[in-house]
């Protein structure tokens, strides 16, 4: 009776390969989408921080007024320069109503002349224009002082009726008095020679004109050639500038109004007013400084065809200025503005730190959902020990060879995994110990099976019956009788 087990090996599982966590394509897609959204949010946030659009309300007078035309020019310049500022123009019946709207905090920008009531919170961004006060007498008649005008009929040549109140104030004539009735607004478009004509009876004309317009107005040259007027100095100019806030002392250089004949023929003292671009005091210094920079750097593009705002000047940064300069404009004028790095360095460092943290989080998420998770080498020891438990049930060399192949397959997979990073070195010593133990067990089991197979063959030979020697057997055939 043979002790050898069955020669056919039972169905064995294939060699155990290292476990690999497959990448989830949906998770990868989700990660890519989230990464793109984070990038877009970061870019958008940075752009919003540095280039956030801001709409500024500009209160002006009638649509055809100088301040309204200037506001439209400023809006165009901001748009052409891709500035973050946008201008919303709000028209009013006149500039006084516009300043009242500004005073109610319903507008961010306005234009005022310094003889107007200045809103409490107004701060200057730039000086847009100077108005000159021209004292004109008929023919060759000289006017020695402003006091003489109280006895004359005076025509006021100006763009709006607010100048009438200003003239009465410098002449110290109270409203409602008989002297006030002698100071009248000149009809629009009436020339100097007609004003001085006997039919009208004006003994003097006070013209309040933009300085930029006066130097290009040929009407004065034409009237002078006809001997129509005399330009007089205002000797009280400095005293008036000290007495009445908003008035400035001006000097007309020779030939300002006319080169031939030369008017004036020598430098001449007079008074003037300023047109200021003002903003609310609550406006941030960075916004005001940026607006001031745009205005100063685009002076040529902001001037009107009639000359208004063609010679824009920086705001006065003196503490005793009639309307104080906005701190942002003063910083720009004084070159005290902070550079980009000065203003945003702290914010950039914080942003970089925040992005680093966010990036680390997303990197961890990416590693969690997209990378092949490395398997610990010690976890393979379970499969090796499982092979070891099946060794005693191997009753043939064929079965044992299957277990040997499975063990070698695990070892081969572990070596490949260690190379590719899918297997970590954690527990590698345990894996080696288990492998060597099972390998030795297989060797011992192989020796056992070979030894017992040899003994079984010997026993079979000893117990078999002796074979007969048939070499001497003679076959005798017996003849069968018929």
XYZ file of C-alpha atoms in Angstrom:
482
model
C 0.000 0.000 0.000
C 1.508 3.230 -1.091
C 1.720 6.103 1.396
C 2.192 8.675 -1.308
C -0.508 11.310 -1.362
C -2.559 12.308 -4.376
C -0.451 13.373 -7.288
C -2.896 15.995 -8.501
C -2.532 19.316 -6.617
C -5.680 21.162 -5.575
C -6.521 24.472 -7.247
C -4.174 27.031 -5.745
C -4.720 30.842 -5.750
C -2.321 32.837 -7.931
C 0.713 34.390 -6.251
C -0.314 37.295 -4.069
C 0.754 40.598 -5.582
C 1.285 43.727 -3.500
C -1.996 45.580 -2.930
C -2.251 48.771 -4.985
C -4.882 51.409 -4.342
C -6.198 52.505 -7.704
C -6.512 56.160 -8.471
C -10.080 57.358 -8.463
C -10.546 59.320 -11.669
C -13.544 61.222 -10.330
C -11.530 62.352 -7.318
C -8.671 63.427 -9.557
C -11.068 65.432 -11.698
C -12.583 67.012 -8.587
C -9.124 67.898 -7.325
C -8.193 69.522 -10.641
C -11.411 71.543 -10.615
C -10.832 72.667 -7.030
C -7.249 73.610 -7.853
C -8.382 75.707 -10.798
C -11.058 77.373 -8.681
C -8.499 78.146 -5.990
C -6.137 79.616 -8.570
C -8.893 81.735 -10.087
C -10.006 82.886 -6.658
C -6.451 83.833 -5.755
C -5.939 85.781 -8.984
C -9.326 87.438 -8.678
C -8.687 88.332 -5.053
C -5.302 89.865 -5.880
C -6.759 91.780 -8.784
C -9.681 92.954 -6.669
C -7.272 94.063 -3.953
C -5.002 96.011 -6.301
C -7.340 96.968 -9.103
C -10.819 97.035 -7.650
C -13.177 99.221 -9.654
C -14.476 102.237 -7.761
C -17.182 104.613 -8.955
C -16.852 108.265 -7.925
C -19.774 110.669 -8.154
C -18.863 114.041 -9.673
C -21.368 116.834 -8.922
C -21.371 119.566 -11.579
C -23.562 122.368 -12.855
C -25.295 122.575 -16.222
C -24.178 120.096 -18.911
C -22.438 122.850 -20.938
C -20.635 124.383 -17.953
C -16.868 124.267 -17.663
C -16.922 121.958 -14.664
C -19.298 119.538 -16.428
C -17.113 119.432 -19.539
C -14.042 118.911 -17.355
C -15.745 116.023 -15.523
C -16.504 114.376 -18.870
C -12.864 114.787 -19.903
C -11.686 113.263 -16.634
C -14.022 110.291 -17.093
C -12.582 109.706 -20.569
C -8.992 109.937 -19.330
C -9.665 107.417 -16.563
C -11.234 105.010 -19.039
C -8.400 105.383 -21.566
C -5.812 104.768 -18.849
C -7.574 101.592 -17.672
C -7.896 103.128 -14.234
C -9.874 101.405 -11.525
C -11.863 104.614 -11.073
C -15.093 105.361 -12.894
C -16.808 108.750 -12.918
C -20.546 109.176 -12.525
C -21.478 112.741 -13.540
C -24.494 114.310 -11.831
C -25.725 117.598 -13.309
C -27.343 120.389 -11.302
C -28.958 123.700 -12.357
C -25.754 125.530 -11.391
C -22.475 124.991 -9.607
C -23.852 126.302 -6.314
C -26.384 123.453 -6.305
C -23.577 121.018 -7.145
C -21.565 122.220 -4.135
C -24.637 121.844 -1.944
C -24.962 118.253 -3.124
C -21.279 117.737 -2.355
C -21.766 119.258 1.100
C -24.552 116.715 1.770
C -22.013 113.925 1.088
C -23.916 112.902 -2.026
C -20.888 113.367 -4.263
C -17.209 112.488 -4.074
C -15.883 115.216 -6.374
C -16.792 118.780 -7.253
C -15.263 121.938 -8.702
C -15.457 125.174 -6.735
C -14.250 128.688 -7.225
C -12.736 130.170 -4.112
C -15.366 132.918 -3.821
C -18.018 130.247 -3.227
C -19.077 128.853 0.130
C -16.595 126.084 0.782
C -18.072 122.814 2.121
C -16.632 121.894 5.490
C -15.262 118.527 4.340
C -13.811 119.703 1.033
C -10.157 118.918 0.368
C -8.197 120.023 -2.691
C -6.765 117.622 -5.240
C -5.575 120.169 -7.823
C -5.854 123.781 -8.966
C -7.621 123.677 -12.316
C -7.765 127.332 -13.301
C -7.149 130.942 -12.259
C -9.692 133.691 -12.812
C -8.373 137.213 -13.315
C -10.215 140.356 -12.309
C -9.697 143.000 -15.006
C -10.577 146.584 -14.175
C -11.328 148.383 -17.465
C -12.073 152.029 -18.006
C -13.417 153.739 -21.156
C -10.910 155.346 -23.536
C -7.856 156.727 -21.793
C -9.515 157.278 -18.432
C -7.631 155.901 -15.468
C -9.366 154.465 -12.438
C -7.138 155.151 -9.455
C -8.934 153.086 -6.820
C -11.840 150.785 -6.276
C -13.485 153.440 -4.144
C -14.129 155.487 -7.298
C -16.374 152.714 -8.623
C -18.973 153.330 -5.926
C -19.941 156.465 -7.807
C -19.996 154.826 -11.239
C -22.261 152.493 -13.114
C -20.261 149.275 -13.338
C -20.802 146.398 -15.748
C -19.712 142.927 -14.643
C -18.596 140.687 -17.493
C -18.592 137.094 -16.253
C -19.875 133.627 -17.099
C -22.380 133.441 -14.228
C -24.300 135.617 -11.832
C -22.237 134.518 -8.831
C -19.539 136.928 -9.995
C -21.902 139.845 -9.404
C -21.974 139.109 -5.652
C -18.211 138.782 -5.667
C -17.715 142.222 -7.263
C -20.072 143.815 -4.775
C -18.109 142.191 -1.930
C -14.730 143.543 -3.091
C -16.299 146.973 -3.564
C -17.765 146.656 -0.065
C -21.249 147.387 -1.362
C -24.049 145.732 0.631
C -26.787 143.906 -1.255
C -30.042 145.798 -1.556
C -28.433 149.240 -1.326
C -28.716 151.920 -4.010
C -24.994 151.456 -4.784
C -25.589 147.771 -5.386
C -28.034 148.646 -8.156
C -25.242 150.478 -9.956
C -23.272 147.228 -10.291
C -25.001 145.156 -12.967
C -24.345 142.069 -15.009
C -23.440 142.926 -18.576
C -25.640 141.370 -21.246
C -24.042 138.234 -22.634
C -22.030 138.799 -25.817
C -21.921 142.607 -25.599
C -18.550 144.033 -26.635
C -16.515 146.558 -24.656
C -17.111 149.420 -27.084
C -20.882 148.951 -26.784
C -20.693 148.801 -22.992
C -18.771 152.059 -22.919
C -21.109 153.672 -25.413
C -22.989 156.721 -24.009
C -26.274 154.918 -24.512
C -25.399 152.369 -21.848
C -23.578 154.750 -19.575
C -21.182 152.336 -17.918
C -18.257 154.149 -16.377
C -16.233 150.989 -15.758
C -16.197 147.327 -16.603
C -14.997 144.569 -14.287
C -14.305 141.432 -16.283
C -13.758 138.115 -14.489
C -12.189 135.769 -16.981
C -10.216 132.557 -17.001
C -6.513 133.336 -17.253
C -6.091 130.659 -19.926
C -8.856 132.249 -21.994
C -7.697 135.828 -21.549
C -4.305 135.206 -23.157
C -5.934 133.885 -26.316
C -8.923 136.224 -26.543
C -8.376 138.577 -29.508
C -11.306 140.785 -28.498
C -9.096 142.812 -26.157
C -6.551 143.449 -28.903
C -9.273 144.545 -31.329
C -10.916 146.826 -28.781
C -7.538 148.356 -27.857
C -6.792 149.203 -31.472
C -10.025 151.132 -31.620
C -8.948 152.990 -28.493
C -11.851 151.535 -26.564
C -10.521 150.873 -23.047
C -7.750 151.249 -20.491
C -6.601 148.390 -18.285
C -6.127 149.611 -14.707
C -4.161 148.177 -11.842
C -5.899 147.263 -8.582
C -3.568 148.766 -6.058
C -5.530 147.285 -3.170
C -4.845 143.723 -4.454
C -2.683 142.599 -1.539
C -4.945 144.187 1.033
C -8.002 142.515 -0.513
C -6.211 139.145 -0.534
C -5.575 139.505 3.188
C -9.057 140.752 3.984
C -11.252 138.448 1.905
C -10.578 134.691 2.058
C -10.308 133.005 -1.308
C -8.874 136.014 -3.148
C -5.334 135.798 -4.438
C -3.004 138.578 -5.463
C -2.076 138.221 -9.153
C 0.366 139.920 -11.468
C -0.353 140.480 -15.131
C 2.854 140.526 -17.098
C 3.315 142.979 -19.953
C 1.515 141.902 -23.137
C -0.756 139.369 -21.436
C -3.950 140.551 -23.135
C -2.439 141.947 -26.331
C 0.995 141.915 -27.894
C 0.308 144.752 -30.312
C -0.604 147.117 -28.852
C 0.997 145.759 -25.688
C -1.589 145.373 -22.906
C -0.605 145.915 -20.234
C 2.450 147.848 -21.217
C 4.078 146.934 -17.888
C 3.552 144.377 -15.123
C 0.303 145.143 -13.373
C -1.183 144.084 -10.022
C -4.700 142.713 -9.786
C -6.654 140.089 -7.901
C -7.845 136.661 -8.857
C -9.719 133.528 -7.853
C -8.897 129.843 -8.138
C -10.935 126.926 -9.457
C -10.247 123.864 -7.320
C -10.948 120.205 -7.889
C -12.073 119.059 -4.456
C -12.962 115.758 -2.861
C -14.384 114.611 0.440
C -11.997 114.515 3.379
C -13.089 110.934 4.112
C -11.631 109.691 0.834
C -8.700 107.378 1.489
C -5.195 108.749 0.995
C -4.379 106.097 -1.609
C -7.453 106.953 -3.684
C -6.846 110.687 -3.465
C -3.163 110.269 -4.289
C -3.962 108.087 -7.292
C -6.528 110.600 -8.577
C -4.077 113.461 -8.129
C -1.403 111.541 -10.012
C -3.752 110.854 -12.933
C -4.804 114.510 -13.091
C -1.235 115.836 -12.999
C 0.094 113.334 -15.510
C -2.722 113.940 -18.004
C -2.938 117.752 -17.909
C -2.790 118.124 -21.673
C -5.694 115.719 -22.152
C -7.892 117.407 -19.520
C -7.792 120.972 -20.860
C -10.965 122.207 -22.555
C -11.049 123.797 -25.982
C -11.886 127.181 -24.408
C -8.705 126.973 -22.290
C -10.251 125.952 -18.978
C -7.976 123.573 -17.016
C -5.246 123.839 -19.632
C -2.675 124.755 -16.950
C -3.440 122.478 -14.016
C -1.295 123.109 -10.947
C -0.641 121.066 -7.794
C -2.793 121.889 -4.797
C -1.304 124.126 -2.144
C 0.050 121.959 0.664
C 0.488 124.888 3.045
C -1.413 124.651 6.291
C -2.883 128.130 5.783
C -4.250 127.308 2.318
C -7.815 128.505 1.759
C -8.898 124.906 1.082
C -6.485 122.377 2.514
C -4.978 119.784 0.232
C -6.113 116.220 0.732
C -3.459 114.225 2.546
C -3.199 111.775 -0.345
C -2.614 114.589 -2.843
C -0.139 116.251 -0.462
C 1.795 112.988 -0.125
C 2.024 112.703 -3.899
C 3.039 116.341 -4.323
C 5.668 116.029 -1.591
C 6.821 112.703 -3.050
C 5.928 110.971 0.189
C 3.774 108.321 -1.427
C 4.650 104.782 -0.512
C 5.857 102.414 -3.160
C 3.938 99.282 -4.048
C 6.150 97.179 -1.787
C 5.837 99.689 1.067
C 2.052 99.572 0.881
C 1.529 95.889 0.267
C 4.626 94.124 1.627
C 2.933 93.052 4.876
C -0.154 91.975 2.981
C 1.991 90.078 0.488
C 3.766 88.219 3.283
C 0.457 87.304 4.891
C -0.896 86.272 1.507
C 2.156 84.140 0.811
C 1.792 82.441 4.193
C -1.909 81.849 3.584
C -1.241 80.456 0.116
C 1.447 78.198 1.581
C -1.015 76.767 4.089
C -3.702 76.360 1.432
C -1.189 74.768 -0.919
C -0.102 72.318 1.774
C -3.719 71.369 2.435
C -4.388 70.772 -1.234
C -1.130 68.858 -1.599
C -2.215 66.603 1.260
C -5.611 66.139 -0.375
C -3.891 65.332 -3.654
C -1.604 62.807 -2.000
C -4.589 61.255 -0.276
C -6.820 60.830 -3.311
C -4.501 60.549 -6.272
C -1.240 58.913 -5.228
C -0.797 55.113 -5.015
C -0.873 54.467 -1.291
C 2.317 52.610 -0.280
C 1.748 49.293 1.490
C 3.819 48.482 4.520
C 6.263 45.647 4.030
C 5.086 44.172 7.312
C 1.579 43.740 5.869
C 2.983 41.234 3.352
C 4.070 39.044 6.239
C 0.457 37.912 6.638
C 0.480 36.395 3.157
C 3.832 34.729 3.863
C 2.595 33.206 7.119
C -0.518 32.005 5.304
C 1.778 30.069 2.957
C 3.595 28.692 5.987
C 0.339 27.349 7.415
C -0.366 25.484 4.181
C 3.042 23.790 4.049
C 2.026 20.901 6.317
C -0.888 20.169 4.035
C 1.371 19.770 1.018
C 1.703 16.033 0.490
C 3.528 16.136 -2.785
C 6.464 17.901 -4.270
C 4.179 19.470 -6.887
C 2.039 21.085 -4.200
C 5.177 22.270 -2.444
C 6.527 23.795 -5.651
C 3.281 25.772 -6.008
C 3.773 27.178 -2.537
C 7.408 27.943 -3.386
C 6.320 29.818 -6.517
C 3.749 31.776 -4.523
C 6.380 32.713 -1.956
C 8.824 33.823 -4.633
C 6.032 35.829 -6.294
C 5.436 37.767 -3.080
C 9.174 38.421 -2.770
C 9.396 39.604 -6.374
C 6.417 41.904 -5.929
C 7.901 43.333 -2.749
C 11.195 44.127 -4.482
C 9.350 45.862 -7.356
C 7.150 47.754 -4.890
C 10.141 48.965 -2.887
C 11.664 50.249 -6.118
C 8.468 51.975 -7.319
C 7.441 53.356 -3.942
C 4.246 51.296 -3.704
C 5.788 49.361 -0.809
C 7.237 51.195 2.168
C 10.161 49.939 4.233
C 8.022 49.986 7.354
C 8.240 46.470 8.828
C 10.819 45.294 6.307
C 12.698 43.332 8.971
C 9.499 41.469 9.886
C 8.937 40.661 6.226
C 12.492 39.316 5.839
C 12.177 37.183 8.975
C 8.855 35.728 7.821
C 10.180 35.038 4.335
C 13.284 33.261 5.605
C 11.212 31.233 8.075
C 8.729 30.036 5.450
C 11.471 29.423 2.904
C 13.275 27.188 5.404
C 10.015 25.414 6.250
C 9.456 24.670 2.565
C 12.990 23.313 2.310
C 12.479 21.122 5.329
C 9.121 19.935 4.009
C 10.750 19.145 0.642
C 13.446 17.069 2.350
C 10.779 15.304 4.376
C 8.725 14.432 1.329
C 11.792 13.220 -0.597
C 12.955 11.103 2.350
C 9.600 9.493 2.926
C 9.160 8.924 -0.782
C 12.479 6.967 -0.820
C 11.514 4.931 2.232
C 8.152 4.078 0.717
C 9.796 2.824 -2.438
C 12.189 0.605 -0.378
C 9.396 -0.860 1.706
C 7.438 -1.637 -1.421
C 10.356 -3.518 -2.903
C 10.968 -5.569 0.310
C 7.370 -6.678 0.719
C 6.781 -7.670 -2.901
C 6.552 -11.554 -3.600
C 9.531 -13.177 -5.388
C 9.207 -13.491 -9.139
C 9.397 -17.014 -10.727
C 12.241 -17.842 -13.120
C 10.478 -18.791 -16.311
C 13.615 -19.202 -18.337
C 13.676 -23.061 -17.821
C 10.029 -23.707 -18.375
C 9.316 -26.030 -21.280
C 6.045 -25.856 -22.979
C 4.761 -29.289 -23.809
C 2.227 -29.581 -26.446
C -0.050 -32.560 -26.327
C -1.192 -33.954 -29.519
C -4.873 -34.360 -29.697
C -6.061 -37.346 -31.491
C -8.319 -36.740 -34.251
